Coordinates of C-alpha atoms in Angstrom, one line a residue:
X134 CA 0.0 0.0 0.0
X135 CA 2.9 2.6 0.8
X136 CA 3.9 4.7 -2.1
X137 CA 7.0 3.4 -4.3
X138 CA 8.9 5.1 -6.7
X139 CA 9.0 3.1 -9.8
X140 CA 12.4 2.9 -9.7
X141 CA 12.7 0.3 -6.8
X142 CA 10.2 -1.7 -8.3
X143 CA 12.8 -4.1 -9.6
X144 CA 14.7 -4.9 -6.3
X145 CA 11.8 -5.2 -4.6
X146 CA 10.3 -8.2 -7.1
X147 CA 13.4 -9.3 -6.8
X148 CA 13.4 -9.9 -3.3
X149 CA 10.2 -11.0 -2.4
X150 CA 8.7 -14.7 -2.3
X151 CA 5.7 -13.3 -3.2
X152 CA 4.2 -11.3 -6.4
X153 CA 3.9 -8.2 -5.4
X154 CA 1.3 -5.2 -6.0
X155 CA 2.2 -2.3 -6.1
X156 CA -1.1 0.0 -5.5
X157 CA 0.4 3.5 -5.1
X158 CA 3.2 4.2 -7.7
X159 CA 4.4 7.6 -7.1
X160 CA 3.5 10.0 -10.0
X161 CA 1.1 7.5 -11.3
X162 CA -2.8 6.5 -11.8
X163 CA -1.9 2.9 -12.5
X164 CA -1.2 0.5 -10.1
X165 CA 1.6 -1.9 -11.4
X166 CA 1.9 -5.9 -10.4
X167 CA 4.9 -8.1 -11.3
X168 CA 6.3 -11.6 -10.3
X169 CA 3.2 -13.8 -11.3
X170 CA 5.3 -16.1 -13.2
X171 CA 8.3 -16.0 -11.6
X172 CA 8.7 -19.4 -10.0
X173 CA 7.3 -23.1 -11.2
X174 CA 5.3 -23.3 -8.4
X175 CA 3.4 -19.9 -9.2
X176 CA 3.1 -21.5 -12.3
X177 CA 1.2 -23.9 -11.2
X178 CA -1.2 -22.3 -9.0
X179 CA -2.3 -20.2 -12.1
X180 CA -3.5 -23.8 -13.3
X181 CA -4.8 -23.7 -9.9
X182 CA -2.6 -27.6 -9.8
X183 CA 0.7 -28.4 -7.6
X184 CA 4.2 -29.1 -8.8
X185 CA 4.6 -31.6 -12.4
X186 CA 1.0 -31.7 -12.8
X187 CA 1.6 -28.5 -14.8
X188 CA 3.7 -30.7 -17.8
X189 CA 1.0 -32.8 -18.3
X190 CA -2.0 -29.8 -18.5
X191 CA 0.6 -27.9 -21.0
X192 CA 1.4 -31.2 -23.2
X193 CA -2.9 -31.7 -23.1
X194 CA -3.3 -28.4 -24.0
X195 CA -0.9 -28.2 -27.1
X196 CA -2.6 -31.8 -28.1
X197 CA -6.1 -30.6 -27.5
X198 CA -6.2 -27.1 -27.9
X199 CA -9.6 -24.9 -27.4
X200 CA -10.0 -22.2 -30.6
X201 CA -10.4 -18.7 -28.8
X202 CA -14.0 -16.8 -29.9
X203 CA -14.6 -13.4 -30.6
X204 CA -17.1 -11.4 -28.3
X205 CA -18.9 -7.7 -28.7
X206 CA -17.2 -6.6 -25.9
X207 CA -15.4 -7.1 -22.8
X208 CA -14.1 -5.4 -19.8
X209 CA -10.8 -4.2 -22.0
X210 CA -13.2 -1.9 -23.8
X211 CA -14.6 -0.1 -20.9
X212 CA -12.3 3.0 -21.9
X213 CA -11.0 3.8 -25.1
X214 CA -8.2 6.4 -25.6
X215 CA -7.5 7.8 -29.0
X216 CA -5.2 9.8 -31.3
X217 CA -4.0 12.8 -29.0
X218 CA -5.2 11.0 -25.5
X219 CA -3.0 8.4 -25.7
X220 CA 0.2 9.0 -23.8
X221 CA 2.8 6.1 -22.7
X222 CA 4.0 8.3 -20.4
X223 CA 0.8 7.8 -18.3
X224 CA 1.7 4.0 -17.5
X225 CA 3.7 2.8 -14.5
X226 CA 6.5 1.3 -16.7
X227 CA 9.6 0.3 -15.0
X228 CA 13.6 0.1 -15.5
X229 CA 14.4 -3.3 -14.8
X230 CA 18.3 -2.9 -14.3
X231 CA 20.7 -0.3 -13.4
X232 CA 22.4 -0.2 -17.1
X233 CA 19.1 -0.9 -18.5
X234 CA 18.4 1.6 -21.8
X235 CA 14.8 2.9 -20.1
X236 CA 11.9 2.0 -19.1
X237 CA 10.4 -1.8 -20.4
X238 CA 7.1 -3.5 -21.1
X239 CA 8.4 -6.8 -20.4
X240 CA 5.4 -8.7 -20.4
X241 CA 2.7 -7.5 -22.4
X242 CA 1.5 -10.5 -24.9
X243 CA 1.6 -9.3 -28.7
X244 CA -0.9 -10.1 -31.1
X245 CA -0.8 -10.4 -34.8
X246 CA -2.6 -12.0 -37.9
X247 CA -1.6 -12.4 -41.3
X248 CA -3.9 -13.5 -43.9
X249 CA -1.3 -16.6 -44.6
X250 CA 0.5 -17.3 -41.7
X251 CA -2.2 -17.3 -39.4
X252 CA -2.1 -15.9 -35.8
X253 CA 0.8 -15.1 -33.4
X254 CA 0.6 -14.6 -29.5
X255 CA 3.6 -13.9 -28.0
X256 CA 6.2 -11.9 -25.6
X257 CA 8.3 -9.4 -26.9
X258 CA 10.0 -6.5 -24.9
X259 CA 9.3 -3.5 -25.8
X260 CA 11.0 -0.1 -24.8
X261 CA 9.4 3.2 -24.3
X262 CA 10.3 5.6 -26.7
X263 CA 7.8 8.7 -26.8
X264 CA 4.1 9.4 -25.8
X265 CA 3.2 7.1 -28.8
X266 CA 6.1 5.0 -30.1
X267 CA 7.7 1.4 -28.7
X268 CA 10.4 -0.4 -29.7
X269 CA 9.8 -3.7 -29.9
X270 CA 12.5 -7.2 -29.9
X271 CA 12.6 -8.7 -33.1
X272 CA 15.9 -9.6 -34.2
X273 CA 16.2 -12.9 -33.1
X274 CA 14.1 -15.4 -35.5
X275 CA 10.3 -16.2 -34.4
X276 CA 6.8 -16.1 -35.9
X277 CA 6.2 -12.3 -35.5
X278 CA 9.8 -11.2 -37.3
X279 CA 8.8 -13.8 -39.8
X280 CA 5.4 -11.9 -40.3
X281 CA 7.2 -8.6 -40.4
X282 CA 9.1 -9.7 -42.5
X283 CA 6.8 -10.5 -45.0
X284 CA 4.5 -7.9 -44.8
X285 CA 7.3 -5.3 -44.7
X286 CA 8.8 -6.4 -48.3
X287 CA 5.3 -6.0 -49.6
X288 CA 5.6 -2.5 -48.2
X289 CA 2.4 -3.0 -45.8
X290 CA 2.6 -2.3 -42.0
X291 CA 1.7 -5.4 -39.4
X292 CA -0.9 -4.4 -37.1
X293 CA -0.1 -5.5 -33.7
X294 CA -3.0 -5.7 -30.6
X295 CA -0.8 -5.5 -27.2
X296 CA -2.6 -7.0 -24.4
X297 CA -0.8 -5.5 -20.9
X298 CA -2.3 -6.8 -18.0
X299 CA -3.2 -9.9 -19.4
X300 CA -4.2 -13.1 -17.4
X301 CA -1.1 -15.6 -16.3
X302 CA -2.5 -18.6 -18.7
X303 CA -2.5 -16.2 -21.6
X304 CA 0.7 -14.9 -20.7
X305 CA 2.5 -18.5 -20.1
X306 CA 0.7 -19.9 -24.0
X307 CA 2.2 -17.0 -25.2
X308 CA 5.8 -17.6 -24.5
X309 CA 5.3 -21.4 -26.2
X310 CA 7.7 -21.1 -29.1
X311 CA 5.2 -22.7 -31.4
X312 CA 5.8 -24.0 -34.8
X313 CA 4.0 -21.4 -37.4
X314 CA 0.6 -23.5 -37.8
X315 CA -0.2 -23.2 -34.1
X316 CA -2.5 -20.5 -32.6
X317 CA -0.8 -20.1 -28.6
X318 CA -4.3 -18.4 -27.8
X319 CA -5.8 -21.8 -28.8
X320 CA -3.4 -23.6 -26.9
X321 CA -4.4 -21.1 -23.6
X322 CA -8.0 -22.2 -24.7
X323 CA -7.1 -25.6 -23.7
X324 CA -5.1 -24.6 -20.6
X325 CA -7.9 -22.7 -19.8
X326 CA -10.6 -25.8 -21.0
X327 CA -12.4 -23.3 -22.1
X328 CA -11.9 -20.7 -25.0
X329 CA -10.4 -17.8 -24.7
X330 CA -12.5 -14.8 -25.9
X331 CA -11.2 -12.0 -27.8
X332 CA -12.9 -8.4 -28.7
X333 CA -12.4 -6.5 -31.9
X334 CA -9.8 -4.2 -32.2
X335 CA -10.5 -0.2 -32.3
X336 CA -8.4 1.3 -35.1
X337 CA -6.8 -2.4 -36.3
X338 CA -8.2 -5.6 -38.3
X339 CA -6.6 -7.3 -35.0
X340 CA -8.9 -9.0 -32.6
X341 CA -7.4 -8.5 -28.7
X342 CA -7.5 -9.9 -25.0
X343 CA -11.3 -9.2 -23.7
X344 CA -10.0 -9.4 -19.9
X345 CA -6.7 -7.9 -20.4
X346 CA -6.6 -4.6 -18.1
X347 CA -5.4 -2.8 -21.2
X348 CA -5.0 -3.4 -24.9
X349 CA -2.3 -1.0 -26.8
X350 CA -3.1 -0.7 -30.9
X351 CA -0.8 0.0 -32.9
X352 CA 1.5 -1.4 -36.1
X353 CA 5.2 -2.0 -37.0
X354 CA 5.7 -0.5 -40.3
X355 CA 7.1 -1.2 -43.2
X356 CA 10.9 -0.7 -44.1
X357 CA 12.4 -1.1 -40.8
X358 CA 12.8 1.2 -38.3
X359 CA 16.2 0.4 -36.4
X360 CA 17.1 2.4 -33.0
X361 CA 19.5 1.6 -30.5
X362 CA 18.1 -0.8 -27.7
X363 CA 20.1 -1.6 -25.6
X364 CA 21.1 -3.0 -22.5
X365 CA 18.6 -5.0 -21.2
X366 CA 19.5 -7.8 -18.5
X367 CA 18.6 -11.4 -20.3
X368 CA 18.7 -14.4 -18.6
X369 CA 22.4 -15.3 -20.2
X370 CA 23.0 -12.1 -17.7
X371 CA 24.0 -9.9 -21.3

């Protein structure tokens, strides 16, 4: 409950057994959570199971996977910012490490459709750049750079739905390196044993999370647009 500045939001995770909520960031409307999935065994209490039960539900889901629907509406629609109102600047986003390069969205799950290639749900960081621009991770090969890619040499833009805030199932299908074919919202369908339900996106042909607490629109355009990242502390510790 005490008031944090954002920049001790990092240690703080880091130290606690816990997930932690943050409910009063300093300088900030949002509140900011972090640490659902940091741990197997917080892993498997968002499958509401114990221990390596959670192998079995995630091989059952990838088997038997549950196609997500669309709905009218949801919860993620109950404001809508446009144009001029939207502002990055507004949201509690922290810098994870002291050499860091700014502020991350580390866990926001990314959603894209090609007309080809199908649809792609996954985890990409993503640093803040202005009141309206991210940069997002795609150098390394995966099923977004490979719909970039294709979309880009065709001179079209990819429309992207970013879901931040969204549910731990959705967030743990979404970092399943599928092969191409598979839809990782289906395969959080089938975590879930139930499908997942999208909305319709605002101002893209993207459908997006309907109980995400946000959903940022936006696309990745054409040509390439290459800024300096870095750092950014990965697992290898690089």
């Amino acid at each position: 409950e005490d008031e944090i500045d954002a920049r001790y939001v990092s240690p703080l995770v880091a130290r606690s057994p816990h997930a932690v909520l943050f409910r009063n960031v300093r300088g900030y409307r949002y509140p900011l959570v972090s640490g659902l999935l940091s741990d197997r065994r917080r892993l498997a209490l968002c499958l509401g199971m114990e221990g390596a039960q959670t192998v079995n539900r995630l091989r059952q889901a990838i088997d038997r996977p549950i196609p997500p629907v669309v709905v009218p509406t949801g919860p993620v629609k109950e404001v809508v910012l446009r144009g001029d109102e939207v502002d990055l600047a507004a949201l509690p986003i922290p810098v994870m490490a002291d050499l860091d390069g700014g502020p991350f969205i580390a866990s926001a799950v990314t959603i894209a459709s090609h007309p080809d290639l199908g649809r792609n749900a996954g985890i990409y960081r993503m640093m803040y750049r202005n009141r309206n621009t991210l940069g997002i991770d795609i150098v390394t090969p995966n099923n977004l750079r490979a719909m970039y890619e294709d979309t880009s040499a065709r001179g079209e833009s990819l429309p992207v739905s970013i879901a931040v805030g969204a549910a731990p199932i959705e967030m743990l299908a979404a970092t399943f390196k599928a092969p191409m074919e598979v839809d990782e919202l289906g395969v959080a369908g089938g975590l879930r044993e139930e499908a997942v339900e999208l909305v319709p996106g605002e101002t893209i042909p993207v459908d997006g999370l309907a109980n995400a607490e946000m959903i940022l629109e936006g696309e990745l355009l054409p040509g390439g647009h290459v800024h300096p990242e870095g750092q950014y502390g990965e697992f290898s510790r690089l």
